[in-house]
XYZ file of C-alpha atoms in Angstrom:
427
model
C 0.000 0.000 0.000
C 1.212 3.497 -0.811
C 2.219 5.029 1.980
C 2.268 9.406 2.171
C 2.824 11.848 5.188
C 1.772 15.549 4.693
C 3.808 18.064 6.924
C 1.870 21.118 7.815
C 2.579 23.776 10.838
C -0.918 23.551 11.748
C -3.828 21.322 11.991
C -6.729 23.155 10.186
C -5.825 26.711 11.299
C -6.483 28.767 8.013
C -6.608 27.367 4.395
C -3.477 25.429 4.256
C -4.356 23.083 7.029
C -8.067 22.764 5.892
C -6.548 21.851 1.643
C -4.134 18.918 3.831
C -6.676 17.614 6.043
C -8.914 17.552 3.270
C -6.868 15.770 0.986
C -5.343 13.753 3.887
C -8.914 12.336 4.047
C -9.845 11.986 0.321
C -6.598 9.616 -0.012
C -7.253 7.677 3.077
C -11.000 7.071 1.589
C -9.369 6.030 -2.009
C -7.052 3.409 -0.327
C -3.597 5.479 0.192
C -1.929 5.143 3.476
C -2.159 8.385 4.488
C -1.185 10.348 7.366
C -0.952 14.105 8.362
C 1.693 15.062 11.223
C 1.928 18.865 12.204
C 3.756 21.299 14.308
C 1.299 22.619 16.954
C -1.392 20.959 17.438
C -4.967 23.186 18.445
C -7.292 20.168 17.616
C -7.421 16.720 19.687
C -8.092 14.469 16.167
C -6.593 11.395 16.965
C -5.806 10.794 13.145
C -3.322 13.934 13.196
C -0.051 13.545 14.422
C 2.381 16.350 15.498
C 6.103 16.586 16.430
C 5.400 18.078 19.810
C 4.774 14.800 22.273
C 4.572 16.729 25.658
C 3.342 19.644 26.884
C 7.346 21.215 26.900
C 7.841 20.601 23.689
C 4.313 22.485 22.465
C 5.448 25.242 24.615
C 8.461 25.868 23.089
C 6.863 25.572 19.646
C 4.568 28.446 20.946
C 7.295 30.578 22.001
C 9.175 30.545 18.662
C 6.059 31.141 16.781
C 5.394 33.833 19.215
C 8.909 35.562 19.304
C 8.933 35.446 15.104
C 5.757 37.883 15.227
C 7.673 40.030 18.045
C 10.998 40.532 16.498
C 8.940 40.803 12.646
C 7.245 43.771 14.031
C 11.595 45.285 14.024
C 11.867 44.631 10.493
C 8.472 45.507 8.734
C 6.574 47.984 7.584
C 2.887 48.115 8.912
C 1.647 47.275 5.609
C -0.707 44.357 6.651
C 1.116 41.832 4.232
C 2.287 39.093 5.852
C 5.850 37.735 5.429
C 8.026 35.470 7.227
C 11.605 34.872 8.561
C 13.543 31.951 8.458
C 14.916 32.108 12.186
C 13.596 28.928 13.459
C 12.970 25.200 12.563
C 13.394 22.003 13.194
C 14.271 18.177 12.333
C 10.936 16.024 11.254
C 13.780 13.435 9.384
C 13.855 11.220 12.423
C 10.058 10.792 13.319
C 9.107 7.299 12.414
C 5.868 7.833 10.122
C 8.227 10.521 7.975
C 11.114 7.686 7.753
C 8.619 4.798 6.791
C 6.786 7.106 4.364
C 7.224 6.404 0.604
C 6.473 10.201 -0.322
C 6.690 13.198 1.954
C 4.426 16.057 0.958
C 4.848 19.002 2.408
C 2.301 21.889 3.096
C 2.429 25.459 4.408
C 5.685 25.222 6.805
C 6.084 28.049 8.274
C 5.622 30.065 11.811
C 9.393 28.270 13.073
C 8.547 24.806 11.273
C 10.801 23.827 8.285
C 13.268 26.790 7.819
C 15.356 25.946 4.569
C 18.155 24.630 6.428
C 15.574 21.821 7.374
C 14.193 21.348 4.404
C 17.323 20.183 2.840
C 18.229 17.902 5.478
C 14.859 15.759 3.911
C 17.214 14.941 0.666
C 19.194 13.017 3.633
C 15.958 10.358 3.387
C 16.006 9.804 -0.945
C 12.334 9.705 -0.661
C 10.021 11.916 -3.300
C 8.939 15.071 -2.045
C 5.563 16.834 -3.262
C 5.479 20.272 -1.901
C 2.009 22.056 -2.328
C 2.352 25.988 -2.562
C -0.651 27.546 -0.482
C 0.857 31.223 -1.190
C 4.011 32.638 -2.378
C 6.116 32.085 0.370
C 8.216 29.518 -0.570
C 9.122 31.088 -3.608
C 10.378 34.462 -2.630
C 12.503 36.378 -0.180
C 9.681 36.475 2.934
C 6.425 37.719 1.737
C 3.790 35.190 1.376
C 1.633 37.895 -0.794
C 3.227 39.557 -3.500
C 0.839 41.660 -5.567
C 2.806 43.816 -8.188
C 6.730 43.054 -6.975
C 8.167 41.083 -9.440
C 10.885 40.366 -7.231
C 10.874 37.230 -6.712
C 11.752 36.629 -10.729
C 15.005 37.390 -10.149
C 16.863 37.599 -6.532
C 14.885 39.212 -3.707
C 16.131 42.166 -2.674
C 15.104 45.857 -1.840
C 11.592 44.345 -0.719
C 9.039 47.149 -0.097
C 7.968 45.405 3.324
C 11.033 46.184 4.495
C 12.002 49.265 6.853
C 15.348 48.966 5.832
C 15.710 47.950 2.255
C 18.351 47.436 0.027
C 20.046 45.123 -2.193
C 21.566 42.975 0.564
C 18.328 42.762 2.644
C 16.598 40.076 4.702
C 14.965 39.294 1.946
C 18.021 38.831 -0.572
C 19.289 36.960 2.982
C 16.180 34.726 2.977
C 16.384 33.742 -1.377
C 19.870 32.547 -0.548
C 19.291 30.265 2.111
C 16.191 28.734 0.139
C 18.222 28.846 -3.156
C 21.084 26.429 -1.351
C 18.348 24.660 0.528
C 16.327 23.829 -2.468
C 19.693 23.027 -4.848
C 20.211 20.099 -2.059
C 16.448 18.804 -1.829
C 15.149 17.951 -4.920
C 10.595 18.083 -5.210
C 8.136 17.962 -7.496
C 5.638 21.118 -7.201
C 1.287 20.958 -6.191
C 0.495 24.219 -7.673
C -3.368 24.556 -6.554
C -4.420 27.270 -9.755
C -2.724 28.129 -13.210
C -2.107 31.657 -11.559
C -0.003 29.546 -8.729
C 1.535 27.650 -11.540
C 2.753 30.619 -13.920
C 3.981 32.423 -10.840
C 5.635 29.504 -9.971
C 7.377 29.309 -13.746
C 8.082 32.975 -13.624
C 10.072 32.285 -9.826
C 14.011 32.351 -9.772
C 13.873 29.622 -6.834
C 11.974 27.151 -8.968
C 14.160 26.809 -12.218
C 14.328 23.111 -13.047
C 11.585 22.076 -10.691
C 8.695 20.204 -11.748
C 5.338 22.070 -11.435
C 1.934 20.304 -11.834
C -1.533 21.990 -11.678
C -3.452 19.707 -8.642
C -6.293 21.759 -7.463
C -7.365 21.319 -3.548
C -10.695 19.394 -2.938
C -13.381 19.623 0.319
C -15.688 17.696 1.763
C -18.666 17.133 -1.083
C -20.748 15.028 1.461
C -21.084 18.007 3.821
C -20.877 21.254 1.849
C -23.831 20.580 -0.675
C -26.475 22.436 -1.819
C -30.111 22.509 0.643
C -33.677 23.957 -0.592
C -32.814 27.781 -0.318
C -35.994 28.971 1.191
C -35.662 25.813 4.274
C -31.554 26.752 4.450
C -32.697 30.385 5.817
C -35.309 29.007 8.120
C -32.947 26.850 10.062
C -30.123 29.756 9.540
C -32.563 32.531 11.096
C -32.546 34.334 7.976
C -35.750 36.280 6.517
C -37.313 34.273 3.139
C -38.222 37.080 1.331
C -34.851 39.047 0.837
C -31.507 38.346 -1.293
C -29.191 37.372 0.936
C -25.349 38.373 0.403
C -22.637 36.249 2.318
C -19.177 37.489 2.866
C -15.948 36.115 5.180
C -14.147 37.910 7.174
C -13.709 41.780 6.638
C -11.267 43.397 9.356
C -11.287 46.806 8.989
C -11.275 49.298 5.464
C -7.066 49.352 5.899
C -7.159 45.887 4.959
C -5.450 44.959 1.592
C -5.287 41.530 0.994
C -8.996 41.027 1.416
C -10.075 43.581 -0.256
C -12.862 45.351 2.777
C -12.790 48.615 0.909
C -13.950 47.694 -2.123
C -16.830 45.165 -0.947
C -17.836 48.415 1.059
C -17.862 50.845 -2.245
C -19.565 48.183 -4.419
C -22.372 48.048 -1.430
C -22.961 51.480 -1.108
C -22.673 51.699 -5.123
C -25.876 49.024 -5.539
C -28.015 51.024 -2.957
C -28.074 53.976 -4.748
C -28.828 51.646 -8.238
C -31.383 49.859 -5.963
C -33.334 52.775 -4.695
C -36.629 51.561 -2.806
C -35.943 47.932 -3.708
C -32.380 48.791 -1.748
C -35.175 47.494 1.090
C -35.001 43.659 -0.273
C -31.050 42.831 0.338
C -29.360 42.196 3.425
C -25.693 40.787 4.079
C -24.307 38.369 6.631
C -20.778 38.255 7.307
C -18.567 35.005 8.800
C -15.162 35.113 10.589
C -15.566 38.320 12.321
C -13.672 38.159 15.527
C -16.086 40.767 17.450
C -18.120 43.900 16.275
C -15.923 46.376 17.707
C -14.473 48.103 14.749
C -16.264 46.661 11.956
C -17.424 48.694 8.985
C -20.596 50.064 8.224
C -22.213 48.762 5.400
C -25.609 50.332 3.735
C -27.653 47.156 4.240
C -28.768 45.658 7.306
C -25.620 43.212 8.199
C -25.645 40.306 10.515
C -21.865 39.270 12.290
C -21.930 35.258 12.648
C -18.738 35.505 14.033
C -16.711 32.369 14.044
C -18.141 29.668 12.520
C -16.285 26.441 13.349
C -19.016 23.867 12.538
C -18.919 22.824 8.815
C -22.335 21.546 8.846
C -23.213 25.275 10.268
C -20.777 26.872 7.742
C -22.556 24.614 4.875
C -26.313 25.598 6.210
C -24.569 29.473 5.928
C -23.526 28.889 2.204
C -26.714 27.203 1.009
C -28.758 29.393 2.951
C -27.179 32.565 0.889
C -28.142 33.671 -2.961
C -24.944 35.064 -3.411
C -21.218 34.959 -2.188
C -19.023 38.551 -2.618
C -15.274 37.912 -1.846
C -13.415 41.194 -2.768
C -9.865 39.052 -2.367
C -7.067 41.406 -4.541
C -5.027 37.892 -4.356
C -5.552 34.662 -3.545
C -4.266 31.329 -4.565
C -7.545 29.245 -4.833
C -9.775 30.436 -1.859
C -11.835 27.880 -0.247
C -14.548 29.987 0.642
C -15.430 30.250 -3.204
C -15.217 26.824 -3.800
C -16.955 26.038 -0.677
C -20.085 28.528 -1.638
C -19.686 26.419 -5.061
C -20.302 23.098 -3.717
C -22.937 24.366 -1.392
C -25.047 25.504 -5.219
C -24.060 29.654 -4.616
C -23.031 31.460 -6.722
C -19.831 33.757 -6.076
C -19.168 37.457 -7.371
C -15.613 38.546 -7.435
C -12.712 40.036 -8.737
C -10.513 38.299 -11.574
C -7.342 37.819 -9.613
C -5.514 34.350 -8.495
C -6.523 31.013 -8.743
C -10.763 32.245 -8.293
C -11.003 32.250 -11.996
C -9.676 28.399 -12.256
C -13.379 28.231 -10.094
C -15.303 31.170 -11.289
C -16.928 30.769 -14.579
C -17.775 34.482 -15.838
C -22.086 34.561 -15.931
C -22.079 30.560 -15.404
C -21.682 29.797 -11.863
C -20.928 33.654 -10.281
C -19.426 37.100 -11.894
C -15.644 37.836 -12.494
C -15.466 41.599 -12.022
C -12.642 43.541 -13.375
C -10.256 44.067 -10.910
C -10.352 46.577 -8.422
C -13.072 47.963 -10.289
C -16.092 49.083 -7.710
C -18.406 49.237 -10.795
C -17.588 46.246 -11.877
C -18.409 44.492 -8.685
C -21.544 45.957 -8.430
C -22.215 45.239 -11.842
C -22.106 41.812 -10.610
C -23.990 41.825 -7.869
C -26.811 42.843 -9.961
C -26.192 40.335 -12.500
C -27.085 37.763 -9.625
C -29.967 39.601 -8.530
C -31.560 39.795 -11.885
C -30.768 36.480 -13.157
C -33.360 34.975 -14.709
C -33.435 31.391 -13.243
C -31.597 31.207 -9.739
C -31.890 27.639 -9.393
C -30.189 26.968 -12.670
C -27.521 29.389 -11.271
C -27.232 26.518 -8.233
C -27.342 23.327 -10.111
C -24.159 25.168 -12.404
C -22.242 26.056 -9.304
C -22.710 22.883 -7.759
C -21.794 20.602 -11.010
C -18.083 22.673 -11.492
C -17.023 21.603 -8.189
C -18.202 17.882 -8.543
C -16.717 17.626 -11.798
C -13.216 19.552 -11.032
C -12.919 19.490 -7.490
C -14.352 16.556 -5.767
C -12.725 13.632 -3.465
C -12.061 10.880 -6.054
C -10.997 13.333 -9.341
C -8.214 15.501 -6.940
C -7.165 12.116 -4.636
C -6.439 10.358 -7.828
C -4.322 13.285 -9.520
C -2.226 13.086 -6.350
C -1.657 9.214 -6.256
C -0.696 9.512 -10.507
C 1.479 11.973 -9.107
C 3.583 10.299 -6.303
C 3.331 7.014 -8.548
C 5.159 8.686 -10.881
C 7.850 9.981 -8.861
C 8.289 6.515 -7.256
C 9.029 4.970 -10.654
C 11.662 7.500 -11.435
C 15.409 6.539 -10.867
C 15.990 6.316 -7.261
C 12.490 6.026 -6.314
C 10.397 2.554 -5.496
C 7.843 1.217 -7.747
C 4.618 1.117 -5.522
């Protein structure tokens, strides 16, 4: 039996640890051997191992990933992006399931994880390595977010997050020690969307490496599409309005999500809306608190939180429409979450959400950073002329692109093939 271990820093804390439990489970079910080991631990899943075996050892992880943020805030800008250093890491080449496995896959390995002297020790095993790029990180000098710099194409250096900037910065620092690291290990790419791909191919670091286009999956069986009108019953939501769903907006200084323009776009479709401006309402998820939130026109409900799928799910089906003003993102699970559940999503053409969004199919790919454009597609939604058409579309892209069995099986062609390449074993 094929046997894989995925390496993550975290155990379903943010999109990278959701995409590598998911797919951790979606091999399991198709027969792989599959098992998931982590740096700190929040969750008590027996199922997911972690490198910490004591209560020492977890504390210590917490005070690295705690002293990185500390001594960051000496280095960076306040720009909001986030980027990381590569001060601390550690061995995983000695932990039994990694020595027995025959591919290592590695996730999102940051926060004092697998700095780049650590990832080269792997090579020290002459196992295959699949390494699945959640964000930029692991192709530039720090930032995991790049927008515009172009950096990154040739050697970082002079990086705009930087308070002190120049040719020989932290960031030139950090594309060195991953250039030597990644000239010892030798791995075959996951690139989740083309736009993770081409940025990949355009990357200095990467020359040589092996890129393939494997798309994250979800759970099908629990984020599927419910009767709208019963979905807002059991959600609390009024029957008779158009209900907008949005994640988490911070504040309107927030880039990387995008807050401002989701606020413009809203104001924007009140004043197209006039009386019938009465009819919408929007309900936001992952708000920490209401202190500090924005104002929107419309009446807005805070869920806070939501840690339940099956609630999250209910949320999604529940909603005619999902905005997500993202300005980058590699291939966002909320859109392909309000997909499965039959909504569709309005947003901006940027990242991987195209490689999900199908422009006036399944949801409305604005031009970006365009506020008229985004309300352009809000009103699409509204008007379109058979909603529940809308839903079966949405649904069918993610059962026929993104499902359990299509992405599980791209990944076990994948590490078969590596195994049957010189120095590998034939599984």
């Amino acid at each position: 039996m094929l046997k894989v271990v995925h390496l993550n820093t975290y155990d379903g804390n943010g999109g990278a640890g959701r995409g590598c439990m998911r797919l951790n489970r979606a091999l399991v079910d198709s027969g792989v051997d599959s098992k998931m080991i982590v740096h700190y631990k929040f969750g008590v899943t027996p199922q997911i191992g972690t490198f910490n075996t004591n209560r020492v050892q977890k504390s210590v992880a917490a005070f690295k990933i705690i002293l990185e943020r500390i001594l960051a805030k000496r280095f960076l800008k306040p720009l909001r992006t986030p980027f990381s250093f590569a001060w601390f890491g550690r061995s995983v080449i000695h932990h039994r399931d990694v020595k027995n496995a025959d591919v290592i896959h590695l996730h999102w390995i940051n926060h004092g994880f697998l700095d780049p002297k650590h990832i080269a020790e792997i090579a020290k095993l002459n196992k295959p390595v699949v390494w699945t790029f959640h964000d930029s990180n692991a192709f530039t000098g720090g930032c995991h977010v790049r927008y515009t710099c172009d950096h990154f194409t040739r050697e970082c250096g002079n990086c705009p997050l930087l308070i002190n900037a120049s040719d020989n910065d932290i960031s030139h620092s950090i594309w060195q020690q991953k250039h030597k690291a990644y000239d010892t290990l030798n791995f075959a790419i996951a690139a989740p969307s083309s736009w993770m791909k081409k940025s990949v191919e355009a990357s200095s670091l990467m020359k040589g490496k092996a890129v393939h286009q494997i798309p994250n999956t979800l759970e099908t069986d629990i984020f599927k599409p419910t009767d709208k009108k019963l979905a807002k019953e059991k959600a609390g939501l009024p029957v008779d309005k158009f209900i907008f769903l949005s994640g988490f907006m911070p504040s309107r200084k927030d880039l990387h999500k995008g807050t401002q323009y989701l606020l413009e776009s809203m104001e924007l479709l009140k004043q197209r809306l006039g009386v019938d401006a009465d009819k919408i309402e929007l309900v936001v998820f992952g708000n920490r608190g209401t202190e500090g939130v924005p104002d929107f026109p419309f009446k807005t409900s805070f869920l806070g939180t939501i840690n339940n799928d099956e609630q999250l799910a209910l949320h999604y089906a529940a909603a005619d429409a999902f905005l997500i003003p993202s300005l980058e993102d590699n291939l966002p699970y909320t859109v392909m979450e309000s997909l499965a559940c039959g909504t569709p999503v309005i947003a901006f053409t940027t990242g991987g959400i195209p490689d999900m969004v199908q422009h006036e199919y399944n949801g409305y790919l604005a031009t970006y950073r365009s506020t008229e454009s985004f309300t352009d597609g809000m009103e699409w939604v509204i008007n379109y002329a058979d909603h529940h058409q809308l839903q079966q579309q949405a649904r069918q892209t993610v059962m026929d692109t993104f499902s359990e069995n299509v992405i599980a099986k791209k990944h076990i062609d994948l590490y078969k093939s590596l195994l049957k390449t010189p120095g590998g074993t034939d599984v």
